[in-house]
Short mmCIF file of C-alpha atoms in Angstrom, two decimals:
data_model
loop_
_atom_site.label_atom_id
_atom_site.label_comp_id
_atom_site.label_asym_id
_atom_site.label_seq_id
_atom_site.Cartn_x
_atom_site.Cartn_y
_atom_site.Cartn_z
CA UNK A 1 44.38 62.76 206.51
CA UNK A 2 47.95 62.14 205.44
CA UNK A 3 48.05 61.41 201.73
CA UNK A 4 50.99 59.34 200.55
CA UNK A 5 52.18 59.04 204.14
CA UNK A 6 54.30 56.28 205.61
CA UNK A 7 53.79 56.80 209.32
CA UNK A 8 52.83 53.73 211.31
CA UNK A 9 50.04 54.04 213.87
CA UNK A 10 50.95 52.36 217.17
CA UNK A 11 47.83 51.09 218.85
CA UNK A 12 49.56 50.38 222.18
CA UNK A 13 50.26 54.06 222.66
CA UNK A 14 47.18 55.59 221.09
CA UNK A 15 44.56 52.96 221.85
CA UNK A 16 43.61 52.77 218.15
CA UNK A 17 42.41 49.58 216.52
CA UNK A 18 44.62 49.01 213.49
CA UNK A 19 41.98 46.74 211.89
CA UNK A 20 39.47 49.60 211.82
CA UNK A 21 39.00 50.78 208.21
CA UNK A 22 38.24 54.29 209.44
CA UNK A 23 41.93 54.62 210.37
CA UNK A 24 43.04 54.35 206.75
CA UNK A 25 45.95 56.78 206.31
CA UNK A 26 45.32 58.10 209.83
CA UNK A 27 47.88 59.84 212.02
CA UNK A 28 48.35 59.26 215.71
CA UNK A 29 46.90 62.40 217.39
CA UNK A 30 50.21 63.00 219.17
CA UNK A 31 51.87 63.53 215.79
CA UNK A 32 49.75 66.61 215.17
CA UNK A 33 51.92 68.60 217.55
CA UNK A 34 53.04 71.65 215.65
CA UNK A 35 50.33 71.41 213.00
CA UNK A 36 47.39 72.94 214.82
CA UNK A 37 49.40 75.07 217.23
CA UNK A 38 52.37 77.45 217.24
CA UNK A 39 55.77 75.81 216.94
CA UNK A 40 58.15 77.29 219.51
CA UNK A 41 61.95 77.05 219.33
CA UNK A 42 64.31 78.06 222.12
CA UNK A 43 67.62 79.70 221.15
CA UNK A 44 70.61 78.11 222.86
CA UNK A 45 72.43 81.44 223.21
CA UNK A 46 71.33 84.98 224.04
CA UNK A 47 71.46 87.36 221.06
CA UNK A 48 71.70 91.16 221.45
CA UNK A 49 71.01 93.66 218.67
CA UNK A 50 71.52 97.39 218.99
CA UNK A 51 68.83 99.78 217.83
CA UNK A 52 68.72 99.85 214.04
CA UNK A 53 70.81 96.70 213.62
CA UNK A 54 69.71 93.52 211.88
CA UNK A 55 71.17 90.06 212.05
CA UNK A 56 70.72 86.47 210.98
CA UNK A 57 69.88 84.43 214.07
CA UNK A 58 70.57 80.71 214.10
CA UNK A 59 67.76 79.11 216.07
CA UNK A 60 68.64 75.47 215.56
CA UNK A 61 71.34 73.51 213.75
CA UNK A 62 70.29 69.91 213.15
CA UNK A 63 71.24 67.24 210.66
CA UNK A 64 68.40 65.17 209.23
CA UNK A 65 68.33 62.28 206.82
CA UNK A 66 68.16 63.29 203.16
CA UNK A 67 69.25 62.31 199.68
CA UNK A 68 69.04 63.65 196.14
CA UNK A 69 66.58 61.80 193.94
CA UNK A 70 65.06 62.22 190.50
CA UNK A 71 61.30 61.89 190.26
CA UNK A 72 59.07 61.30 187.28
CA UNK A 73 55.40 62.03 187.90
CA UNK A 74 53.42 62.21 184.63
CA UNK A 75 50.56 63.98 186.40
CA UNK A 76 52.87 66.86 187.34
CA UNK A 77 55.25 66.85 184.36
CA UNK A 78 54.72 64.39 181.51
CA UNK A 79 57.82 65.54 179.58
CA UNK A 80 60.69 65.64 182.08
CA UNK A 81 61.91 64.09 185.29
CA UNK A 82 62.54 66.52 188.15
CA UNK A 83 65.41 66.69 190.62
CA UNK A 84 64.33 66.56 194.25
CA UNK A 85 65.72 66.39 197.75
CA UNK A 86 64.06 63.60 199.70
CA UNK A 87 64.01 64.61 203.36
CA UNK A 88 63.06 62.36 206.25
CA UNK A 89 62.64 63.89 209.67
CA UNK A 90 64.51 61.46 211.92
CA UNK A 91 64.71 63.99 214.77
CA UNK A 92 62.30 64.66 217.63
CA UNK A 93 61.57 68.19 216.41
CA UNK A 94 58.73 69.45 214.25
CA UNK A 95 59.91 71.79 211.50
CA UNK A 96 57.66 74.77 210.95
CA UNK A 97 56.12 75.72 207.58
CA UNK A 98 57.65 78.49 205.52
CA UNK A 99 60.07 78.86 202.63
CA UNK A 100 63.21 76.81 202.22
CA UNK A 101 66.37 77.46 200.21
CA UNK A 102 68.13 74.57 198.47
CA UNK A 103 71.87 74.78 197.82
CA UNK A 104 73.81 72.54 195.43
CA UNK A 105 77.61 72.71 195.42
CA UNK A 106 77.53 75.99 197.34
CA UNK A 107 75.06 77.66 194.96
CA UNK A 108 71.40 78.34 195.63
CA UNK A 109 69.35 76.42 193.10
CA UNK A 110 65.80 76.83 194.36
CA UNK A 111 63.46 78.32 196.90
CA UNK A 112 60.37 76.29 197.68
CA UNK A 113 57.36 76.27 199.96
CA UNK A 114 58.04 74.07 202.97
CA UNK A 115 55.12 72.31 204.66
CA UNK A 116 55.26 71.21 208.32
CA UNK A 117 57.48 68.17 208.80
CA UNK A 118 56.62 66.16 211.89
CA UNK A 119 58.93 63.52 213.38
CA UNK A 120 59.06 60.39 211.24
CA UNK A 121 57.53 62.12 208.23
CA UNK A 122 59.20 62.63 204.86
CA UNK A 123 58.81 65.06 201.96
CA UNK A 124 60.15 65.86 198.50
CA UNK A 125 61.58 69.29 197.63
CA UNK A 126 61.82 69.92 193.88
CA UNK A 127 64.62 72.11 192.57
CA UNK A 128 64.66 71.79 188.78
CA UNK A 129 64.20 69.56 185.76
CA UNK A 130 66.78 66.98 184.80
CA UNK A 131 67.75 66.98 181.11
CA UNK A 132 70.01 63.92 181.16
CA UNK A 133 67.20 61.38 181.62
CA UNK A 134 64.72 60.69 178.86
CA UNK A 135 61.47 59.18 180.03
CA UNK A 136 58.06 58.50 178.50
CA UNK A 137 55.00 56.44 179.29
CA UNK A 138 52.31 54.63 177.32
CA UNK A 139 49.12 53.02 178.58
CA UNK A 140 47.25 50.10 177.06
CA UNK A 141 44.46 47.76 178.06
CA UNK A 142 45.69 44.28 178.95
CA UNK A 143 42.37 42.55 179.47
CA UNK A 144 38.70 43.31 179.97
CA UNK A 145 36.84 40.16 180.99
CA UNK A 146 33.46 39.23 182.38
CA UNK A 147 33.92 37.36 185.66
CA UNK A 148 30.35 37.09 186.92
CA UNK A 149 26.76 37.28 185.64
CA UNK A 150 23.83 37.19 188.07
CA UNK A 151 20.10 37.76 187.49
CA UNK A 152 18.67 41.13 188.44
CA UNK A 153 15.35 40.78 190.21
CA UNK A 154 13.05 43.71 190.82
CA UNK A 155 9.65 44.18 192.43
CA UNK A 156 7.17 47.03 192.23
CA UNK A 157 6.79 49.56 195.01
CA UNK A 158 4.12 47.32 196.48
CA UNK A 159 5.91 45.12 199.00
CA UNK A 160 3.50 42.22 198.41
CA UNK A 161 4.18 42.00 194.68
CA UNK A 162 6.59 39.20 193.69
CA UNK A 163 10.01 39.93 192.26
CA UNK A 164 10.43 39.46 188.54
CA UNK A 165 13.44 39.20 186.28
CA UNK A 166 14.37 42.59 184.84
CA UNK A 167 17.86 41.90 183.48
CA UNK A 168 21.31 40.82 184.61
CA UNK A 169 24.15 42.35 186.61
CA UNK A 170 27.50 41.83 184.91
CA UNK A 171 30.79 42.08 186.82
CA UNK A 172 33.87 42.83 184.74
CA UNK A 173 37.57 42.94 185.56
CA UNK A 174 39.70 45.40 183.62
CA UNK A 175 43.51 45.38 183.69
CA UNK A 176 45.52 48.32 182.32
CA UNK A 177 49.32 48.40 181.99
CA UNK A 178 51.44 51.56 181.88
CA UNK A 179 54.90 51.09 180.37
CA UNK A 180 57.58 53.56 181.44
CA UNK A 181 60.59 53.80 179.11
CA UNK A 182 63.61 55.34 180.90
CA UNK A 183 67.17 56.03 179.75
CA UNK A 184 70.07 57.73 181.56
CA UNK A 185 72.08 59.62 178.94
CA UNK A 186 74.76 60.93 181.31
CA UNK A 187 78.17 59.48 180.45
CA UNK A 188 79.54 59.26 184.01
CA UNK A 189 76.91 59.70 186.69
CA UNK A 190 74.78 56.78 187.77
CA UNK A 191 71.33 57.65 189.15
CA UNK A 192 71.06 55.77 192.43
CA UNK A 193 67.51 56.88 193.23
CA UNK A 194 65.01 57.30 190.41
CA UNK A 195 61.38 57.48 191.54
CA UNK A 196 58.31 56.84 189.42
CA UNK A 197 55.18 58.25 191.03
CA UNK A 198 52.25 56.42 189.46
CA UNK A 199 48.62 57.45 189.94
CA UNK A 200 45.99 54.90 188.99
CA UNK A 201 42.96 55.74 186.88
CA UNK A 202 39.90 56.99 188.77
CA UNK A 203 37.37 55.51 186.32
CA UNK A 204 34.92 52.80 187.42
CA UNK A 205 35.33 53.87 191.04
CA UNK A 206 39.13 53.78 190.98
CA UNK A 207 41.75 51.25 189.88
CA UNK A 208 44.08 49.49 192.31
CA UNK A 209 47.80 49.17 191.54
CA UNK A 210 48.81 45.49 191.59
CA UNK A 211 52.53 45.73 190.74
CA UNK A 212 54.67 44.97 193.80
CA UNK A 213 58.13 44.91 192.21
CA UNK A 214 60.33 47.88 193.18
CA UNK A 215 57.46 49.48 195.12
CA UNK A 216 58.76 51.92 197.72
CA UNK A 217 55.50 53.17 199.24
CA UNK A 218 51.84 53.32 198.31
CA UNK A 219 48.36 54.43 199.23
CA UNK A 220 45.00 53.77 197.60
CA UNK A 221 45.36 54.52 193.91
CA UNK A 222 48.97 55.73 194.13
CA UNK A 223 52.40 54.13 194.38
CA UNK A 224 56.08 55.14 194.21
CA UNK A 225 58.59 52.83 192.55
CA UNK A 226 62.37 52.96 192.97
CA UNK A 227 64.83 52.27 190.16
CA UNK A 228 68.61 52.58 189.74
CA UNK A 229 69.85 53.84 186.36
CA UNK A 230 73.44 53.10 185.30
CA UNK A 231 75.46 55.73 183.47
CA UNK A 232 75.70 55.86 179.66
CA UNK A 233 72.84 53.45 179.04
CA UNK A 234 72.93 52.00 175.54
CA UNK A 235 69.35 50.76 175.69
CA UNK A 236 66.29 52.12 177.44
CA UNK A 237 64.91 50.40 180.50
CA UNK A 238 61.24 49.44 180.53
CA UNK A 239 59.20 49.27 183.70
CA UNK A 240 55.55 48.13 183.62
CA UNK A 241 52.96 49.09 186.22
CA UNK A 242 49.69 47.17 186.16
CA UNK A 243 46.43 48.33 187.72
CA UNK A 244 43.06 46.61 187.82
CA UNK A 245 39.46 47.25 188.77
CA UNK A 246 36.28 45.21 189.13
CA UNK A 247 33.02 46.98 188.43
CA UNK A 248 29.34 46.13 187.90
CA UNK A 249 27.04 47.13 185.07
CA UNK A 250 23.33 46.40 184.90
CA UNK A 251 21.70 45.33 181.63
CA UNK A 252 17.93 45.87 181.57
CA UNK A 253 16.90 47.21 178.16
CA UNK A 254 15.88 44.79 175.41
CA UNK A 255 18.43 46.07 172.90
CA UNK A 256 21.40 45.89 175.31
CA UNK A 257 20.31 42.45 176.54
CA UNK A 258 20.03 41.19 172.96
CA UNK A 259 23.49 42.56 172.14
CA UNK A 260 24.89 40.96 175.30
CA UNK A 261 23.50 37.53 174.40
CA UNK A 262 24.61 37.74 170.77
CA UNK A 263 28.18 38.83 171.55
CA UNK A 264 28.93 37.10 174.86
CA UNK A 265 26.28 34.41 175.43
CA UNK A 266 28.02 31.40 173.82
CA UNK A 267 31.39 32.24 175.37
CA UNK A 268 29.93 32.72 178.85
CA UNK A 269 27.92 29.50 178.53
CA UNK A 270 31.06 27.56 177.60
CA UNK A 271 32.90 29.10 180.56
CA UNK A 272 29.97 28.19 182.85
CA UNK A 273 29.50 31.80 183.88
CA UNK A 274 25.83 31.64 182.83
CA UNK A 275 23.39 28.74 182.78
CA UNK A 276 21.13 27.67 179.95
CA UNK A 277 18.12 28.46 182.15
CA UNK A 278 19.31 32.04 182.61
CA UNK A 279 19.80 32.47 178.85
CA UNK A 280 16.29 31.12 178.16
CA UNK A 281 14.83 33.43 180.82
CA UNK A 282 16.73 36.38 179.42
CA UNK A 283 15.51 35.66 175.88
CA UNK A 284 11.96 35.53 177.21
CA UNK A 285 12.50 38.85 178.96
CA UNK A 286 13.78 40.40 175.74
CA UNK A 287 10.71 39.21 173.80
CA UNK A 288 8.37 40.50 176.52
CA UNK A 289 10.01 43.93 176.55
CA UNK A 290 10.01 44.15 172.75
CA UNK A 291 6.36 43.07 172.60
CA UNK A 292 5.41 45.65 175.21
CA UNK A 293 7.23 48.28 173.17
CA UNK A 294 5.00 47.36 170.21
CA UNK A 295 1.77 47.26 172.22
CA UNK A 296 2.27 50.45 174.24
CA UNK A 297 1.90 52.91 171.30
CA UNK A 298 -1.29 51.16 170.15
CA UNK A 299 -2.92 51.45 173.56
CA UNK A 300 -2.30 55.17 173.97
CA UNK A 301 -3.49 58.16 171.99
CA UNK A 302 -2.12 61.61 172.75
CA UNK A 303 -0.72 60.17 175.96
CA UNK A 304 -4.12 58.83 177.11
CA UNK A 305 -4.66 55.11 177.70
CA UNK A 306 -7.39 53.74 175.42
CA UNK A 307 -10.08 51.36 176.62
CA UNK A 308 -10.15 49.29 173.43
CA UNK A 309 -8.15 48.52 170.30
CA UNK A 310 -9.38 47.39 166.87
CA UNK A 311 -8.38 44.26 164.96
CA UNK A 312 -6.39 46.22 162.39
CA UNK A 313 -4.11 47.62 165.07
CA UNK A 314 -3.71 44.18 166.62
CA UNK A 315 -2.79 42.75 163.24
CA UNK A 316 -0.12 45.42 162.79
CA UNK A 317 1.35 44.50 166.20
CA UNK A 318 1.38 40.80 165.34
CA UNK A 319 3.02 41.48 161.98
CA UNK A 320 5.79 43.50 163.67
CA UNK A 321 6.27 40.79 166.31
CA UNK A 322 6.55 38.14 163.59
CA UNK A 323 9.07 40.25 161.68
CA UNK A 324 11.13 40.57 164.87
CA UNK A 325 10.94 36.76 165.40
CA UNK A 326 9.47 37.18 168.88
CA UNK A 327 8.59 33.89 170.53
CA UNK A 328 5.12 35.23 171.39
CA UNK A 329 4.32 36.02 167.74
CA UNK A 330 2.91 32.60 166.72
CA UNK A 331 0.63 32.45 169.76
CA UNK A 332 -0.50 36.03 169.20
CA UNK A 333 -1.22 35.30 165.53
CA UNK A 334 -3.24 32.22 166.52
CA UNK A 335 -5.25 34.18 169.09
CA UNK A 336 -5.88 36.97 166.60
CA UNK A 337 -7.06 34.45 163.99
CA UNK A 338 -9.41 32.90 166.55
CA UNK A 339 -10.66 36.35 167.52
CA UNK A 340 -11.33 37.13 163.87
CA UNK A 341 -13.26 33.88 163.41
CA UNK A 342 -15.37 34.61 166.49
CA UNK A 343 -16.07 38.12 165.26
CA UNK A 344 -17.08 36.85 161.85
CA UNK A 345 -19.31 34.19 163.41
CA UNK A 346 -21.02 36.77 165.61
CA UNK A 347 -21.49 39.11 162.66
CA UNK A 348 -22.95 36.29 160.56
CA UNK A 349 -25.36 35.31 163.35
CA UNK A 350 -26.53 38.89 163.80
CA UNK A 351 -27.07 39.24 160.05
CA UNK A 352 -29.14 36.02 159.86
CA UNK A 353 -31.33 37.12 162.76
CA UNK A 354 -32.16 40.34 160.96
#
């Protein structure tokens, strides 16, 4: 897996199908030469050292493509931009891992760990913070909208039992914008290559970066943007990176469904994202769940299901249902009144017979 790589996979040579999702960020197997095996260099000239002598042996002298850049990556350093050398291996050689010394104007400025660099690959070598560029970033939510509402149907473990409405599945789209404020304070030197390495949020399964302007390279959830900063800037430059995600949430409890209808129902109905039938069905579901929550405690005692319930307990349930304005409350009150009349009639008949 090559993270943040920019190597193209050529199917004609490797036989790979470029449309196959499993090849995301994949390397051609031939490019692994030098990674999983020893890298061998052949010296062009014979070198002789007497016993006890030491010497610096030049194995290879090659010129590769490179340029100085300044990189701001808030994940690595949220306060300062960092000077880097951007190397691209445009040779046919693989450069072995090890340590590398970086010289600037004849002076050594850094020693860094060097990872293997295969042909066509590129890498950044940091060699110190840059104090002439001020940079900061702020993040804010641009929008958070509901784009879809569908019923959630569920059946019991028994395969023959019919599915019943248990709630709704809500799909939302969230857009977040990160604003980078950059200013080059150097009086003479223009910054030709200023990189912003932006990593998207990993929440809700991972955001996707949607900004295309000035994008240099990207992978899933990460992108590098290229800017040019003139010298002696009087005003800061703003660059906005937008990222978005679509995610699902399931609403099944009575309280969350009631809150959803009260806060979003009219708006969603006007936008034709929900139908009136779905709202009616959802209101019925809420009443059923709330009624069951009232009945369940009355039917159990010390965790044991009771075989009967008295009229007083039923009256308490009906009173609570009426106070909660449940649509079943009037019917339940009517049934309870009829039950009371029947009980009184039976009691009166028994008393007259005695």
